[in-house]
Amino acid sequence: MIVAEQKPLQEIKRLINEAENVLVVGCGTCVTVCFAGGAREAAIIASSLRMSTKLDGNGKNVSDVTVQRQCEWEYLDQIADQVAAADIVLSLGCGIGVQAIAEHFPATWVVPGLNTSFLGLPTEQGVWAERCAACGDCILGITGGICPIARCSKSLLNGPCGGSEAGHCEIDPDVDCAWQLIYNRLSSMGKLDVLLEIQPPKNWRTSRDGGPRKIVRQDLRLVAEED
Amino acid sequence: MSDETVSNEQKTAGNGYLVGSTLEKVLRAGHFAVTAELGPPQNADSAVIRKKAGLLKGYCDGVNLTDNQTAIVRMSSIGAGAIVVQEGLEPVIQMTCRDRNRLAIQSDLLGAYALGMRNLLCLSGDHQTFGNHPTAKNVFDMDSLQLVQMVTEMRDEAVFQCGDKFKGPEARFFVGAAAAPFADPVDFRPYRLAKKVKAGANFIQTQLVYDVPAFARYMEKVRELGLHEQTYILAGVGPLKSPGMARYMKNNVPGILVPDELIARMSAAGKPWAGKKKDELTREDRIARSKAWKAKGIQICIELIQQLRQIEGVSGVHIMAIEWEAAVKPIVEGAGLSPRPEVG
Ligand code: SF4
Ligand code: SF4
């Protein structure tokens, strides 16, 4: 899932400073499960902003609403009236949600309430960790299901580097060395020979390096036309 | 070395050298090689390079120019290397994958070759969070293994990484790679070396070795894999400056083992001043203590070289006297490695 965390209240206040009527829009998908921008957080942020701006002598009308998914037009259609009534939308969606609102409601000024952090998962209560960098050419099949692009600090394809120590990455004792994990897993599966192959330089064109990406599925487009 | 030493004939087969650098010739002739590290300054002062080069001249077969070591901005390895060439020494250019993508690496290497540089050490590079620009974006378009492969193909097939053929002279380097024998997972380290050799590494410079028995065990595996016959392994050594430095490396630098016995010997060297608090020591005391420690550090380094030399498959040493280039001369002399062989 997409993992995000809330921006500091001070920053959010700066972002909405000019507005009178603020609509906080939560999202019911990824950011709900990472406790950053679901209905609960939207309500809390809305009331914090009401209180805080009032204390500042600059009280604002702040309401909140949460949609199932900010990244789909049909869910955004459901809040069109509320959006139209607001001077500003504070999106608690991920960066995609914010942009979807901007794109769907061209006349509305939208600002982000979250910092979209990474694609990952909760490893334990209250801890989320990155797992994928969406490189567009998945190599998990040769790395035992552990991603060195996202999880090795240097995205090495022929790791580990000389900084690996006791399972940790050189950058921080709290960061696992992805290549140690890969090594352990391939070793436990009796597949260490995979690591003896030299992996050639990656084709980064499928990654962000090749420019903004887009997928067009002709099969689905044809079905849509038939409908 | 001047351009004329590597004639076109040599490049294409001639005398059988891949490159014909001094380092290659020394190693091929079976001499025990010595390389030394020269850290470029954090400024644009060429005099620093000349001074350090002066300290190393005659005491090594190649001078490693570090590439923004520990991710701190310094004069570029190629820029400093050009000065080293002018000073009549042979540079080993270090190139990391942290700061450059495949385009930049290749173009810089064309420049380095044109400026007379012939040896290259391929590294991944310390992560930028360590250095003085921790907010920088890193590159890591390739890793060190892929870099070895790329520059080897550049030399042997005269192709760029994309597969395009060179039109005109290719850049030919005697290609080196690093090895970290004590980093984790330790069991995999000899195999990772094997991958570097397979990728084309002609020589290897290892991380600092203080624990000779542990290194000997690593070398045993390396010999079992036959790697010492396919590449030249230069063991990394460095003089300790103080017991504090020894402890710091033992505890904080991944992949360096410092036996307690060595730390104890360093401490013993400072015994006359032991047990005194910082303010109880005069400036003279501190200078004298530092001198005593450094003398011990040099002595230990000499002993390490002598022990490493006994290990089958060790073709030389790489001396890393960080910000202490003056130590190289006494170490090389003390280890009986001076004068350096003349290989023409
Ligand atoms: S290899 Fe690429 S697609 Fe696969 S998990 Fe890693 S970043 Fe994601
Ligand atoms: S220590 Fe491990 S995770 Fe960190 S950069 Fe090196 S190989 Fe990658």
mmCIF file of C-alpha atoms in Angstrom, chain A residues 37-213:
data_model
loop_
_atom_site.group_PDB
_atom_site.id
_atom_site.type_symbol
_atom_site.label_atom_id
_atom_site.label_comp_id
_atom_site.label_asym_id
_atom_site.label_seq_id
_atom_site.Cartn_x
_atom_site.Cartn_y
_atom_site.Cartn_z
ATOM 1 C CA GLY A 37 -5.568 10.379 6.204
ATOM 2 C CA GLY A 38 -8.725 8.336 6.824
ATOM 3 C CA ALA A 39 -12.073 9.564 8.137
ATOM 4 C CA ARG A 40 -10.785 9.613 11.683
ATOM 5 C CA GLU A 41 -7.715 11.684 10.856
ATOM 6 C CA ALA A 42 -9.761 14.009 8.639
ATOM 7 C CA ALA A 43 -12.109 14.746 11.524
ATOM 8 C CA ILE A 44 -9.242 15.304 13.938
ATOM 9 C CA ILE A 45 -7.365 17.612 11.570
ATOM 10 C CA ALA A 46 -10.548 19.567 10.859
ATOM 11 C CA SER A 47 -11.223 20.176 14.535
ATOM 12 C CA SER A 48 -7.556 20.973 15.263
ATOM 13 C CA LEU A 49 -7.613 23.560 12.513
ATOM 14 C CA ARG A 50 -10.880 25.040 13.758
ATOM 15 C CA MET A 51 -9.505 25.382 17.254
ATOM 16 C CA SER A 52 -6.059 26.504 16.336
ATOM 17 C CA THR A 53 -7.159 29.145 13.833
ATOM 18 C CA LYS A 54 -9.710 30.415 16.323
ATOM 19 C CA LEU A 55 -7.017 30.793 18.968
ATOM 20 C CA ASP A 56 -4.964 32.703 16.421
ATOM 21 C CA GLY A 57 -7.896 35.092 16.002
ATOM 22 C CA ASN A 58 -8.360 33.941 12.427
ATOM 23 C CA GLY A 59 -11.079 31.318 12.846
ATOM 24 C CA LYS A 60 -11.932 29.352 9.738
ATOM 25 C CA ASN A 61 -14.862 27.219 8.698
ATOM 26 C CA VAL A 62 -13.394 23.784 8.435
ATOM 27 C CA SER A 63 -15.454 20.753 7.493
ATOM 28 C CA ASP A 64 -14.390 17.271 6.516
ATOM 29 C CA VAL A 65 -15.503 14.452 4.297
ATOM 30 C CA THR A 66 -13.915 11.157 3.375
ATOM 31 C CA VAL A 67 -14.266 9.295 0.094
ATOM 32 C CA GLN A 68 -13.595 5.638 -0.568
ATOM 33 C CA ARG A 69 -10.714 6.431 -2.933
ATOM 34 C CA GLN A 70 -9.477 9.856 -3.922
ATOM 35 C CA CYS A 71 -7.757 8.439 -6.954
ATOM 36 C CA GLU A 72 -10.932 7.504 -8.838
ATOM 37 C CA TRP A 73 -13.164 10.018 -10.566
ATOM 38 C CA GLU A 74 -16.407 8.314 -9.566
ATOM 39 C CA TYR A 75 -15.696 8.751 -5.860
ATOM 40 C CA LEU A 76 -14.694 12.363 -6.348
ATOM 41 C CA ASP A 77 -17.975 13.069 -8.171
ATOM 42 C CA GLN A 78 -19.758 12.304 -4.909
ATOM 43 C CA ILE A 79 -18.206 15.315 -3.165
ATOM 44 C CA ALA A 80 -18.474 17.804 -6.031
ATOM 45 C CA ASP A 81 -20.892 20.087 -4.161
ATOM 46 C CA GLN A 82 -18.802 20.271 -1.007
ATOM 47 C CA VAL A 83 -15.701 20.946 -3.047
ATOM 48 C CA ALA A 84 -17.479 23.735 -4.922
ATOM 49 C CA ALA A 85 -18.476 25.378 -1.661
ATOM 50 C CA ALA A 86 -14.931 25.426 -0.270
ATOM 51 C CA ASP A 87 -12.193 28.019 -0.891
ATOM 52 C CA ILE A 88 -9.596 25.384 -0.455
ATOM 53 C CA VAL A 89 -9.393 21.622 -0.238
ATOM 54 C CA LEU A 90 -6.917 20.083 2.171
ATOM 55 C CA SER A 91 -6.433 16.593 0.808
ATOM 56 C CA LEU A 92 -5.437 13.873 3.211
ATOM 57 C CA GLY A 93 -4.985 11.498 0.299
ATOM 58 C CA CYS A 94 -1.596 10.486 -0.991
ATOM 59 C CA GLY A 95 0.015 12.595 -3.689
ATOM 60 C CA ILE A 96 -2.179 10.836 -6.216
ATOM 61 C CA GLY A 97 -5.317 11.852 -4.360
ATOM 62 C CA VAL A 98 -4.233 15.478 -4.220
ATOM 63 C CA GLN A 99 -3.564 15.492 -7.949
ATOM 64 C CA ALA A 100 -6.803 13.710 -8.729
ATOM 65 C CA ILE A 101 -8.690 16.490 -6.929
ATOM 66 C CA ALA A 102 -6.717 19.174 -8.767
ATOM 67 C CA GLU A 103 -7.386 17.463 -12.075
ATOM 68 C CA HIS A 104 -11.053 16.733 -11.428
ATOM 69 C CA PHE A 105 -11.902 20.128 -9.965
ATOM 70 C CA PRO A 106 -9.878 22.593 -12.049
ATOM 71 C CA ALA A 107 -11.438 25.622 -10.338
ATOM 72 C CA THR A 108 -10.465 24.471 -6.840
ATOM 73 C CA TRP A 109 -7.211 25.152 -5.036
ATOM 74 C CA VAL A 110 -6.021 21.957 -3.352
ATOM 75 C CA VAL A 111 -3.138 21.495 -0.945
ATOM 76 C CA PRO A 112 -1.612 18.341 0.564
ATOM 77 C CA GLY A 113 -2.016 17.490 4.229
ATOM 78 C CA LEU A 114 0.239 14.458 4.018
ATOM 79 C CA ASN A 115 3.729 13.630 2.942
ATOM 80 C CA THR A 116 3.472 10.572 0.746
ATOM 81 C CA SER A 117 6.372 8.457 1.874
ATOM 82 C CA PHE A 118 6.662 5.119 0.127
ATOM 83 C CA LEU A 119 5.119 1.872 -1.025
ATOM 84 C CA GLY A 120 5.292 -0.493 1.861
ATOM 85 C CA LEU A 121 3.587 -2.402 4.589
ATOM 86 C CA PRO A 122 3.121 -2.408 8.338
ATOM 87 C CA THR A 123 5.798 -4.680 9.773
ATOM 88 C CA GLU A 124 4.434 -4.404 13.290
ATOM 89 C CA GLN A 125 1.985 -2.216 15.168
ATOM 90 C CA GLY A 126 2.899 1.375 14.393
ATOM 91 C CA VAL A 127 5.791 0.573 12.066
ATOM 92 C CA TRP A 128 5.709 0.783 8.287
ATOM 93 C CA ALA A 129 8.570 -0.056 5.991
ATOM 94 C CA GLU A 130 9.291 0.479 2.321
ATOM 95 C CA ARG A 131 9.102 -2.504 0.015
ATOM 96 C CA CYS A 132 8.860 -1.392 -3.607
ATOM 97 C CA ALA A 133 10.125 1.543 -5.654
ATOM 98 C CA ALA A 134 7.851 0.806 -8.622
ATOM 99 C CA CYS A 135 10.820 0.360 -10.933
ATOM 100 C CA GLY A 136 8.625 -1.044 -13.661
ATOM 101 C CA ASP A 137 10.693 -4.173 -14.252
ATOM 102 C CA CYS A 138 10.376 -6.410 -11.236
ATOM 103 C CA ILE A 139 13.381 -8.525 -10.353
ATOM 104 C CA LEU A 140 12.034 -10.126 -7.202
ATOM 105 C CA GLY A 141 12.219 -13.441 -9.017
ATOM 106 C CA ILE A 142 16.000 -13.465 -8.773
ATOM 107 C CA THR A 143 16.344 -11.944 -5.337
ATOM 108 C CA GLY A 144 14.257 -14.314 -3.294
ATOM 109 C CA GLY A 145 11.307 -11.948 -3.052
ATOM 110 C CA ILE A 146 13.274 -9.152 -1.396
ATOM 111 C CA CYS A 147 13.673 -5.941 -3.340
ATOM 112 C CA PRO A 148 17.182 -4.481 -3.537
ATOM 113 C CA ILE A 149 15.996 -1.480 -5.542
ATOM 114 C CA ALA A 150 13.804 -0.203 -2.735
ATOM 115 C CA ARG A 151 15.506 -1.789 0.241
ATOM 116 C CA CYS A 152 19.232 -1.597 -0.446
ATOM 117 C CA SER A 153 20.330 1.975 0.278
ATOM 118 C CA LYS A 154 22.390 1.938 -2.913
ATOM 119 C CA SER A 155 19.950 -0.100 -5.035
ATOM 120 C CA LEU A 156 22.754 -2.535 -5.773
ATOM 121 C CA LEU A 157 21.958 -5.404 -8.088
ATOM 122 C CA ASN A 158 25.103 -7.298 -7.148
ATOM 123 C CA GLY A 159 25.260 -6.717 -3.428
ATOM 124 C CA PRO A 160 26.086 -6.693 -0.640
ATOM 125 C CA CYS A 161 28.508 -3.794 -0.459
ATOM 126 C CA GLY A 162 31.281 -3.677 2.100
ATOM 127 C CA GLY A 163 29.136 -1.725 4.537
ATOM 128 C CA SER A 164 26.923 -4.621 5.549
ATOM 129 C CA GLU A 165 27.409 -5.486 9.196
ATOM 130 C CA ALA A 166 25.513 -7.869 11.439
ATOM 131 C CA GLY A 167 22.458 -7.633 9.228
ATOM 132 C CA HIS A 168 22.393 -3.853 9.158
ATOM 133 C CA CYS A 169 22.986 -1.393 6.382
ATOM 134 C CA GLU A 170 25.929 0.955 6.685
ATOM 135 C CA ILE A 171 23.674 3.988 6.750
ATOM 136 C CA ASP A 172 21.918 3.166 10.009
ATOM 137 C CA PRO A 173 21.911 0.333 12.552
ATOM 138 C CA ASP A 174 18.105 0.444 12.381
ATOM 139 C CA VAL A 175 18.046 -0.294 8.660
ATOM 140 C CA ASP A 176 18.225 -3.899 7.537
ATOM 141 C CA CYS A 177 20.786 -4.721 4.877
ATOM 142 C CA ALA A 178 18.606 -5.901 2.019
ATOM 143 C CA TRP A 179 21.420 -8.011 0.647
ATOM 144 C CA GLN A 180 21.904 -9.788 3.936
ATOM 145 C CA LEU A 181 18.190 -10.592 3.836
ATOM 146 C CA ILE A 182 18.489 -11.789 0.250
ATOM 147 C CA TYR A 183 21.506 -13.863 1.154
ATOM 148 C CA ASN A 184 19.745 -15.437 4.130
ATOM 149 C CA ARG A 185 16.682 -16.278 2.126
ATOM 150 C CA LEU A 186 18.471 -17.717 -0.876
ATOM 151 C CA SER A 187 20.711 -19.644 1.479
ATOM 152 C CA SER A 188 17.791 -21.109 3.412
ATOM 153 C CA MET A 189 16.135 -22.096 0.122
ATOM 154 C CA GLY A 190 19.324 -23.697 -1.199
ATOM 155 C CA LYS A 191 19.480 -21.207 -4.062
ATOM 156 C CA LEU A 192 22.726 -19.341 -3.381
ATOM 157 C CA ASP A 193 23.932 -20.142 -6.889
ATOM 158 C CA VAL A 194 21.571 -17.404 -8.108
ATOM 159 C CA LEU A 195 23.835 -14.891 -6.384
ATOM 160 C CA LEU A 196 26.852 -15.997 -8.386
ATOM 161 C CA GLU A 197 25.356 -14.628 -11.583
ATOM 162 C CA ILE A 198 26.388 -11.085 -12.443
ATOM 163 C CA GLN A 199 23.311 -8.955 -12.900
ATOM 164 C CA PRO A 200 23.793 -6.498 -15.765
ATOM 165 C CA PRO A 201 23.083 -2.774 -15.407
ATOM 166 C CA LYS A 202 19.383 -2.209 -15.003
ATOM 167 C CA ASN A 203 17.223 -0.689 -17.665
ATOM 168 C CA TRP A 204 15.948 2.307 -15.728
ATOM 169 C CA ARG A 205 13.740 3.408 -18.577
ATOM 170 C CA THR A 206 10.802 1.573 -17.058
ATOM 171 C CA SER A 207 11.449 3.454 -13.852
ATOM 172 C CA ARG A 208 10.840 7.176 -13.280
ATOM 173 C CA ASP A 209 14.116 7.829 -15.099
ATOM 174 C CA GLY A 210 12.404 7.176 -18.409
ATOM 175 C CA GLY A 211 9.985 10.041 -17.837
ATOM 176 C CA PRO A 212 6.409 9.908 -16.520
ATOM 177 C CA ARG A 213 4.908 6.496 -17.034
#
